[in-house]
XYZ file of C-alpha atoms in Angstrom:
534
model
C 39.186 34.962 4.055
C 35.803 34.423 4.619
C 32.994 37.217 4.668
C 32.618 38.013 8.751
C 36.816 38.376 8.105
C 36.493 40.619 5.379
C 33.327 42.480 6.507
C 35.216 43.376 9.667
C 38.054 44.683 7.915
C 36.112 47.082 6.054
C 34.587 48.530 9.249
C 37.798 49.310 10.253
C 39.048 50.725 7.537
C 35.801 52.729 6.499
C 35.987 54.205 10.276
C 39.926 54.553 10.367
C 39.828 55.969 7.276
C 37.048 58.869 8.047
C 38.776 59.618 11.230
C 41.566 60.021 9.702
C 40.258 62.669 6.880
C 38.443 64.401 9.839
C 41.694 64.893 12.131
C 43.669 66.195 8.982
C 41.114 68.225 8.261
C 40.988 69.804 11.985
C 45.087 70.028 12.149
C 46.150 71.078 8.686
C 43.411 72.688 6.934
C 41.389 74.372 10.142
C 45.080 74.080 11.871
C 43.751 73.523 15.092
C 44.137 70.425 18.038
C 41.900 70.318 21.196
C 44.958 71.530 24.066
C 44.490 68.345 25.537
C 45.164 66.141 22.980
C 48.383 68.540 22.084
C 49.515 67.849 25.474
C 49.453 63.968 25.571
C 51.469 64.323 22.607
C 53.892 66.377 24.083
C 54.458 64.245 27.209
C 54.922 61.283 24.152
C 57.532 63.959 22.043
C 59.730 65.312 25.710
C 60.408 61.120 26.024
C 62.563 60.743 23.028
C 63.069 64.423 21.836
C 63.544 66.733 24.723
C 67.356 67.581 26.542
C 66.624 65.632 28.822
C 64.649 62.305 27.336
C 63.861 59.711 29.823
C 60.199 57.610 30.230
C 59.529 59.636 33.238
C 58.943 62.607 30.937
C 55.923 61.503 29.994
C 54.291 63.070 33.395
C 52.307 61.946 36.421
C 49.346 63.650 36.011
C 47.267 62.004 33.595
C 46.953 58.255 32.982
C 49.965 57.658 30.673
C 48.793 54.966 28.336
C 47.527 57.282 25.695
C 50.809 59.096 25.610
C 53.293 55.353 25.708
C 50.919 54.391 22.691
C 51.810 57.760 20.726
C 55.283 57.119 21.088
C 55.530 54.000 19.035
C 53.719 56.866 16.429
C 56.482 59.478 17.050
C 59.203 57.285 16.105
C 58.897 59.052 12.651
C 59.081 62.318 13.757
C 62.044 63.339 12.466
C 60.703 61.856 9.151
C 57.512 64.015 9.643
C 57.598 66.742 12.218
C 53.864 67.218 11.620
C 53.494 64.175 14.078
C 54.349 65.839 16.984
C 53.549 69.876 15.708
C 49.702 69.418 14.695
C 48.998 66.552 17.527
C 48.645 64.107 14.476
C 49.938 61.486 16.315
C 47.310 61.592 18.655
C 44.731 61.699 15.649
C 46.474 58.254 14.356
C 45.787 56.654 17.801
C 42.304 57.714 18.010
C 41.609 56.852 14.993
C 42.996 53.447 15.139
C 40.843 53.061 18.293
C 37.617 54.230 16.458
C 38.006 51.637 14.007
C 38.825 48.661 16.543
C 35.639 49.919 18.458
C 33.292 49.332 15.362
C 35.078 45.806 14.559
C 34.226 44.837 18.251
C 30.688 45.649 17.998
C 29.946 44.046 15.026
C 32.225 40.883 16.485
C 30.157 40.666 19.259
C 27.102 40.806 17.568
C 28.207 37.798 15.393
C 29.242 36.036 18.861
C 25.392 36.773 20.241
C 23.966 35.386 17.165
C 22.686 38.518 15.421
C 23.021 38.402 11.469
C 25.518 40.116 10.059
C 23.345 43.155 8.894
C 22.324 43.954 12.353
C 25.766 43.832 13.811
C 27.471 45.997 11.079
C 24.190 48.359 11.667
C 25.206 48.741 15.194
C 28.578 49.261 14.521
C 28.231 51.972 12.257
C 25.228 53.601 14.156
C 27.897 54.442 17.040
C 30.621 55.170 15.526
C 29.299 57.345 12.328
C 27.409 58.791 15.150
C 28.919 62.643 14.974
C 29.944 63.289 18.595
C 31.449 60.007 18.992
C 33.179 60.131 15.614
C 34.377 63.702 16.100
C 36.500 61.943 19.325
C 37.673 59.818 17.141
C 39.347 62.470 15.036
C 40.683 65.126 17.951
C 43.556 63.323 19.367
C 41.937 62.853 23.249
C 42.015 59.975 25.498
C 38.437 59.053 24.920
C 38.353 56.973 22.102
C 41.136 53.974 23.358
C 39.461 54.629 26.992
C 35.674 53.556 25.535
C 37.276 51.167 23.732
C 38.743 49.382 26.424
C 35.293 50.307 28.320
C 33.062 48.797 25.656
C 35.951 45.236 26.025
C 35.127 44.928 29.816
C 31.685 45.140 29.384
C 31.095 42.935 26.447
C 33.487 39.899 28.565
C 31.269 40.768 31.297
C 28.267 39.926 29.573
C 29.562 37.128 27.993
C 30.505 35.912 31.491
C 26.971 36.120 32.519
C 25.709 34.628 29.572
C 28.551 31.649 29.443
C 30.138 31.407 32.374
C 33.789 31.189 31.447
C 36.694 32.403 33.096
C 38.344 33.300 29.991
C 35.648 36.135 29.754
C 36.270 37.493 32.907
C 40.144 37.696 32.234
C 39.973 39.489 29.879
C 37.305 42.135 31.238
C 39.969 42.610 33.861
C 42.862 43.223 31.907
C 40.287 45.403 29.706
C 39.344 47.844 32.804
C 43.315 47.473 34.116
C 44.151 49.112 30.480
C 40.440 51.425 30.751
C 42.261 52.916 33.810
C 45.556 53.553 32.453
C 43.512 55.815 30.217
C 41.448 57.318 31.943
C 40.637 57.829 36.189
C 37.316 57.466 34.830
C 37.750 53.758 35.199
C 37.587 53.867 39.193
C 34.064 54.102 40.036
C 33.429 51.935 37.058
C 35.639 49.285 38.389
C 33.391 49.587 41.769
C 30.631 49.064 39.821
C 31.807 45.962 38.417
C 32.398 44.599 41.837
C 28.925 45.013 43.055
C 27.853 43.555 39.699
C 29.557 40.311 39.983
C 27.558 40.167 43.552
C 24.623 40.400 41.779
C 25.063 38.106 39.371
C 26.488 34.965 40.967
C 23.598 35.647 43.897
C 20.610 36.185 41.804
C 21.502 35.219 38.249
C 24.194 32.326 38.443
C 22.619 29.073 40.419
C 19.279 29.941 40.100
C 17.813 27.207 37.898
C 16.937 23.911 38.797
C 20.183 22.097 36.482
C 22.514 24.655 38.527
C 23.851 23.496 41.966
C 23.030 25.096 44.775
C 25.716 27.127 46.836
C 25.558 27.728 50.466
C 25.933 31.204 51.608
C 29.530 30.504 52.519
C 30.597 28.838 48.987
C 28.843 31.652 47.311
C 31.043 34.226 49.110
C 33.873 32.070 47.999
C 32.816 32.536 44.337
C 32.213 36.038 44.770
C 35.976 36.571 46.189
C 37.757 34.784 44.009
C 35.542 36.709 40.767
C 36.492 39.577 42.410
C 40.465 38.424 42.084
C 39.977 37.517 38.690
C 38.589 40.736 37.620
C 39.692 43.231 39.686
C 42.959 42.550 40.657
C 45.030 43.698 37.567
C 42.992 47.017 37.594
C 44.258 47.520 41.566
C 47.495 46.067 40.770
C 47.918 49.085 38.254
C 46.276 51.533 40.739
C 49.109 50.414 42.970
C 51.490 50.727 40.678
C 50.632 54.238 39.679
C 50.965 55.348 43.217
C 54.453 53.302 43.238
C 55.454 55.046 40.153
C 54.570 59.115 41.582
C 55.856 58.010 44.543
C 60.182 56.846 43.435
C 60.011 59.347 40.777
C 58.030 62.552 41.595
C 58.833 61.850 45.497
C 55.103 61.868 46.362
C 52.326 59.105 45.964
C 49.492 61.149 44.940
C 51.268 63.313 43.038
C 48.871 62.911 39.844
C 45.805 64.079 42.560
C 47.168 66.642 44.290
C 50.102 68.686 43.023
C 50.061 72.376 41.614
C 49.458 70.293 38.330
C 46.633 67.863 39.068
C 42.998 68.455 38.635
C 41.970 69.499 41.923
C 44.289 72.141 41.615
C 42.902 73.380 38.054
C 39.985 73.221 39.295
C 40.489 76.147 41.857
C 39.803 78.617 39.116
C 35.935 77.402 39.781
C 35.511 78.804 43.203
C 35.487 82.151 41.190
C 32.657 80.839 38.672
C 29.288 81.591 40.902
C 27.350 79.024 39.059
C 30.063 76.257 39.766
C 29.823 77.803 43.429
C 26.346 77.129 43.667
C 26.663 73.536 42.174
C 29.782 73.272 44.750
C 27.382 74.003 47.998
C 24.342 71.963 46.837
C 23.956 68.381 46.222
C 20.213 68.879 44.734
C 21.711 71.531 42.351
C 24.629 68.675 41.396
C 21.765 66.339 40.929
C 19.875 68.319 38.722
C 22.963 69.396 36.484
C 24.213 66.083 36.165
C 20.686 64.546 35.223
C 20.368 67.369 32.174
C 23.712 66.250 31.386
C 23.078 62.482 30.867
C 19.415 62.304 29.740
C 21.184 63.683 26.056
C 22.827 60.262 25.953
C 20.159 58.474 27.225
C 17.686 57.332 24.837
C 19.897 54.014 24.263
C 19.054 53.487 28.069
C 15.233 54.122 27.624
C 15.239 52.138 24.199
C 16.579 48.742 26.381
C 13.560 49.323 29.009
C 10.941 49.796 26.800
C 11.986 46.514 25.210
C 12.300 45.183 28.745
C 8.780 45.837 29.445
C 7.641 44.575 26.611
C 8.945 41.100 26.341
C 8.239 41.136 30.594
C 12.129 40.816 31.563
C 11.803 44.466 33.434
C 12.009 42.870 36.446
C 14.877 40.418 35.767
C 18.227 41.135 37.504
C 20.800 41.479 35.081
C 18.945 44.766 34.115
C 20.760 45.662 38.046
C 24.049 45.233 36.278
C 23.196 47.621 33.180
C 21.896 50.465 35.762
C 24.929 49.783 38.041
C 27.843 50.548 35.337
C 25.424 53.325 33.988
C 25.384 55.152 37.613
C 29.054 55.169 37.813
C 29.339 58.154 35.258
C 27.485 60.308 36.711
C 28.355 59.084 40.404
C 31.454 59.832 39.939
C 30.828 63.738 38.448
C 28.302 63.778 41.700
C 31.398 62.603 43.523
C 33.812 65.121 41.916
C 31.152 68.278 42.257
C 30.935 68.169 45.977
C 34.658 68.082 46.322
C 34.496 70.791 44.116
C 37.055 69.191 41.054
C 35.195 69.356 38.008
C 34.728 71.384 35.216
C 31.516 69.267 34.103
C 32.406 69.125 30.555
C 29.390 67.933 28.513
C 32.374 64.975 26.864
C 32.470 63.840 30.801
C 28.939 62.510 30.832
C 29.320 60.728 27.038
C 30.751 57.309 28.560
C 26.973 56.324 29.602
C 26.468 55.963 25.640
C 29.185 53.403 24.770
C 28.500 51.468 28.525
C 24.754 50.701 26.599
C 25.550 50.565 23.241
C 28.314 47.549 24.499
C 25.165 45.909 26.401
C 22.927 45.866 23.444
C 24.049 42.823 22.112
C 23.386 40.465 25.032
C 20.414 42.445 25.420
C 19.131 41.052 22.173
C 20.295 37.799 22.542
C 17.903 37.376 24.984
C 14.997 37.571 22.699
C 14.131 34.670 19.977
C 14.694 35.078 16.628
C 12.445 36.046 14.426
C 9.629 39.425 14.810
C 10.440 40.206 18.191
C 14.280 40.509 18.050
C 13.575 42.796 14.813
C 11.093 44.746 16.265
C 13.334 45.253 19.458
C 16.033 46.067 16.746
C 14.170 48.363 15.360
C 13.826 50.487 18.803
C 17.330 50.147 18.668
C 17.854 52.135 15.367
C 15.475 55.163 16.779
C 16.906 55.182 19.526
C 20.795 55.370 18.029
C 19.595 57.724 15.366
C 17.786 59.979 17.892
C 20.732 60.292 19.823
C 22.935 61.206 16.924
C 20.294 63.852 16.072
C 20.353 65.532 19.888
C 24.426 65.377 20.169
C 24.646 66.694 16.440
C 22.128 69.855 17.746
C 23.919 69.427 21.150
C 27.560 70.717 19.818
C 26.226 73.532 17.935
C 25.521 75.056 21.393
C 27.922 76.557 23.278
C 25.926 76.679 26.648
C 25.591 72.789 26.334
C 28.746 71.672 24.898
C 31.375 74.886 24.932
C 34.492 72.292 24.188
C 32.921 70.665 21.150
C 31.757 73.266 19.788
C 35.067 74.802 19.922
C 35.784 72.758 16.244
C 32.404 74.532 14.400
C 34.098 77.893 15.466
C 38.162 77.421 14.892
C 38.741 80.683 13.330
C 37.654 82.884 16.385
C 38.071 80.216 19.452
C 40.361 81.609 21.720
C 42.256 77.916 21.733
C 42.526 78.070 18.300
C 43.664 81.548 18.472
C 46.248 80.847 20.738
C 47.722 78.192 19.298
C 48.363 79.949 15.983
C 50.023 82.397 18.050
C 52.081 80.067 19.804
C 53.530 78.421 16.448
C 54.870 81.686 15.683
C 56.469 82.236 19.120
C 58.514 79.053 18.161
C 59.338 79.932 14.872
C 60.908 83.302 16.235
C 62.858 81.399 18.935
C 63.875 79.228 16.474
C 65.183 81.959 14.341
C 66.965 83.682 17.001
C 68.574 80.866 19.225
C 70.088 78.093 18.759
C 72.724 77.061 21.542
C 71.133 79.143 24.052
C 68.953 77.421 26.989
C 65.095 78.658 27.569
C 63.495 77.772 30.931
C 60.092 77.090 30.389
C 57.178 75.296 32.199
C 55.803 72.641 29.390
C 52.521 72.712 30.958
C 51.860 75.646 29.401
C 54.457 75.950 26.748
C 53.900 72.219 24.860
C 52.746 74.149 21.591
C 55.985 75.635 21.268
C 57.814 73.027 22.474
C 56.090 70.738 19.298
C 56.644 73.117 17.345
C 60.306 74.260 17.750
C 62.632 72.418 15.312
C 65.060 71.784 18.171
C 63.494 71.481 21.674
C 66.602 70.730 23.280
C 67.240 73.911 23.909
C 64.331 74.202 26.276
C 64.452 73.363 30.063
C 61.083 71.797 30.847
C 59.397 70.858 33.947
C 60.300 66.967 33.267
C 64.293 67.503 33.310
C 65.796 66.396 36.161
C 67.415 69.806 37.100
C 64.039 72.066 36.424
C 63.773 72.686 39.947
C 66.584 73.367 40.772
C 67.251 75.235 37.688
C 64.025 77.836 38.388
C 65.510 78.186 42.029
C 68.594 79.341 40.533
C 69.045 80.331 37.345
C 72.653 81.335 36.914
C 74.095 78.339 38.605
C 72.537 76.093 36.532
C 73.299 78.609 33.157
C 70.066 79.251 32.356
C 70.162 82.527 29.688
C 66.413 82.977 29.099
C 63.010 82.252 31.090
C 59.920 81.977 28.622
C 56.945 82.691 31.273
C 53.301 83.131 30.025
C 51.027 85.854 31.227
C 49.475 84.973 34.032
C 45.683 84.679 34.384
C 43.510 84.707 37.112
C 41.164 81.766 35.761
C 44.028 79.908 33.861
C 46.383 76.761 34.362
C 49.288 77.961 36.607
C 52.540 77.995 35.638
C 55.492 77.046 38.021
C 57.703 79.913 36.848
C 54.625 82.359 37.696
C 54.406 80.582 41.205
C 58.353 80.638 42.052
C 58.410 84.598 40.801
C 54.588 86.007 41.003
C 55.737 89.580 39.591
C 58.165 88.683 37.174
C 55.850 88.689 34.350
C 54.924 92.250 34.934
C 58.134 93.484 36.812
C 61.318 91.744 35.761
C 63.768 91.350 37.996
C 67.073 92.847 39.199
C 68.433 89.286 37.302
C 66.215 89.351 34.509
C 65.942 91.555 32.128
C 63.155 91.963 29.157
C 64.035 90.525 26.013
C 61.153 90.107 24.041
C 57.574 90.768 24.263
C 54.579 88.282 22.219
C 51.580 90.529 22.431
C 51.731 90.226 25.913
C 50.977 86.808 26.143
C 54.465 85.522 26.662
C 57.831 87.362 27.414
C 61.597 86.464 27.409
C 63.524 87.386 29.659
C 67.193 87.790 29.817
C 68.955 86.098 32.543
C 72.338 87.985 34.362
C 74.236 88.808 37.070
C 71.805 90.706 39.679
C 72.373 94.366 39.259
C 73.346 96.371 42.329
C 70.437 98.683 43.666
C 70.981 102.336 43.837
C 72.832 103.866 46.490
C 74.504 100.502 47.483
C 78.095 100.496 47.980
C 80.051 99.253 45.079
């Protein structure tokens, strides 16, 4: 095994291994999992453990690729429950992902000709960088989406350094996979489209050994790049749409039903501040600017090196600022349709997209005192931005959902879901034949957690509907229904019956009460109002 082999394989298993200490550390010792993350697990666990397990379980709301990896993961369940009940499948996945990340950087360094100590630097400056290793620890959908991110833009580049169509097969199976992670990938993959433009106009066949293409054969070129590239990411778009369409009966499904985001996202109109952001684009502007510029000294590292070696005005820096703009274009995009919650974790992706660019932008420079001087602004730059996201998540009015992990014992998340493991321990105590309608979109903590979930009726059975419409036909003995909150994710059950919470129902009687967070009711026979005749 030679020493690039073996130097690679301790990245990964320096990062894999941290991430891994981190995310038990979070789920067994704090004993808390970002909700999130919980839930992609779930949708993995309700696909081979729930009464009714089918691959359609695993939901049409969020990209399902994070949840099909976790199932190769919860195999072993039964072996160790912890898998499914602390999320820690989702911290194995991460994890994994963390550590491929770091081996690709330093790869691609190699590729670009830095040494090896510069590669491994960069490597290890993103990925021991504290917000980004934190998501490599909590289970979420970030780390395999940036990975796949960080792939499409490092074939790109090669692309436009080489030219070969291997490179640009690959970045398109990269962002096809990127957007079975995460919708992020969209506007990204727009980006990329206008990109290849650029490049094969003003960077490919401009030298004097390249051919020159008339206007015609160039738009040739620039439609079949587009195939190459694009195509397996709209392919899967399609398919998606195919896929809510045969099996939730609706093709946009994952963007519009009680479930999706722009339904969550409701709750906002009753946030003024989100109201004002709503109602004006200059406010949106401003917001998302303060957001980015704390992941943006990578950005302002590659133009100052730009300016100094006079390649400011050179147009592959048009590529860089293109797949930089499509983060925040798309939270611009996303704020005047009023859908987002502007999470300070939405804005992050602008980090990896320059950190992947770095090599080639190196490359680019000769060897010797300018590439380690350019280097150098590199490091500042890195470090600097580990300092301001390390300072950033200790403050709640800048990052309220990572700093959510610095305050476990009195988060409200946290809270809850220590409350919601004993909820399933006290079912599981007191039923064991009996079936529980519940909506899994809000009950997924106790679903994990319950040492037989089969006696749940979820929202992915086949007969949940019609189950909830009617409970006796389809013998359902108890509904579990949370309390329902003004500003919090809506629950079917609450939809179908707004006042049984509170009321009952003359066929269903209260059971049991969880510090009125959660009831059980009874299910029976309706019982005959007063004064009717018998």
């Amino acid at each position: 095994m030679s020493k690039r082999s073996i130097l690679s394989w301790m990245l990964f298993l320096i990062i894999f291994a941290g991430e891994i200490a981190l995310g038990y550390y979070l789920a067994f010792v704090k004993g808390y999992m970002h909700t999130d993350a919980l839930s992609r697990v779930a949708n993995a666990f309700y696909v081979l453990y729930s009464r009714d397990p089918h691959l359609g379980a695993i939901g049409f709301i969020w990209n399902p690729l994070p949840s099909l990896m976790e199932l190769a993961i919860l195999v072993f369940y039964p072996l160790f429950p912890v898998l499914a009940s602390r999320g820690f499948a989702g911290v194995i996945m991460t994890a994994l992902f963390s550590g491929l990340t770091a081996v690709l950087l330093y790869k691609t360094g190699i590729r670009y000709e830095l040494s090896r100590t510069m590669s491994s630097m960069l490597a290890l400056l993103y990925c021991l960088n504290p917000f980004v290793f934190l998501f490599g620890a909590n289970g979420l959908s970030d780390a395999p989406y940036i990975y796949f991110l960080m792939y499409t833009i490092i074939e790109f580049s090669f692309w436009i350094k080489e030219r070969k169509t291997s490179s640009l097969i690959f970045s398109g199976f990269a962002l096809s996979l990127a957007f079975w992670t995460r919708y992020e990938a969209v506007p990204f993959g727009f980006s990329l489209a206008i990109a290849i433009v650029l490049v094969i106009v003003f960077i490919h066949h401009r030298s004097q050994e390249d051919p020159k293409l008339k206007p015609l054969e160039k738009y040739n070129k620039i439609e079949a790049t587009w195939i190459i590239v694009l195509l397996p990411a709209v392919f899967s778009g399609l398919l998606w749409i195919f896929f809510n369409y045969i099996i939730m009966g609706n093709p946009f499904y994952f963007l519009n039903s009680e479930y999706s985001n722009v339904a969550q996202s409701e709750v906002l109109q009753n946030d003024e501040n989100f109201v004002k952001l709503f109602s004006s684009p200059l406010l949106s502007l401003l917001f998302i600017a303060k957001k980015t510029l704390w992941y943006s000294l990578p950005l302002f590292a590659v133009l100052l090196i730009r300016l100094f070696s006079w390649r400011l005005h050179k147009p592959d820096l048009l590529v860089l600022l293109l797949l930089f703009a499509a983060v925040p274009g798309l939270q611009f995009l996303l704020l005047m349709k009023a859908s987002s919650f502007g999470w300070f974790r939405y804005f992050m992706y602008v980090f990896p997209v320059v950190v992947a660019w770095i090599p080639y932008e190196l490359s680019k420079l000769r060897h010797g005192w300018r590439r380690r001087a350019a280097f150098s602004l590199i490091i500042v730059s890195m470090v600097g931005t580990a300092g301001l996201l390390s300072y950033a998540i200790t403050q709640p009015d800048i990052a309220p959902d990572e700093h959510n992990f610095l305050t476990i014992e009195t988060n409200e998340y946290a809270k809850q879901q220590r409350e919601e493991r004993v909820i399933a321990k006290w079912i599981d105590d007191h039923f064991t034949t009996e079936t529980i309608l519940t909506d899994s979109s809000n009950a997924f903590t106790i679903l994990v957690n319950s040492r037989n979930a089969k006696k749940f009726l979820i929202t992915s059975d086949y007969d949940f509907r019609p189950a909830l419409l009617d409970p006796l036909k389809y013998k359902v003995d108890y509904i579990l229904i949370p309390r329902p909150f003004r500003n919090g994710p809506k629950s079917a059950i609450n939809m179908a019956y707004p006042d049984l919470y509170d009321n009952g129902s003359a066929w269903a009687t209260l059971y049991h009460d969880f510090d009125n967070q959660w009831r059980l009711y009874k299910v029976h026979e309706p019982e005959p109002q007063r004064g009717a005749i018998q």
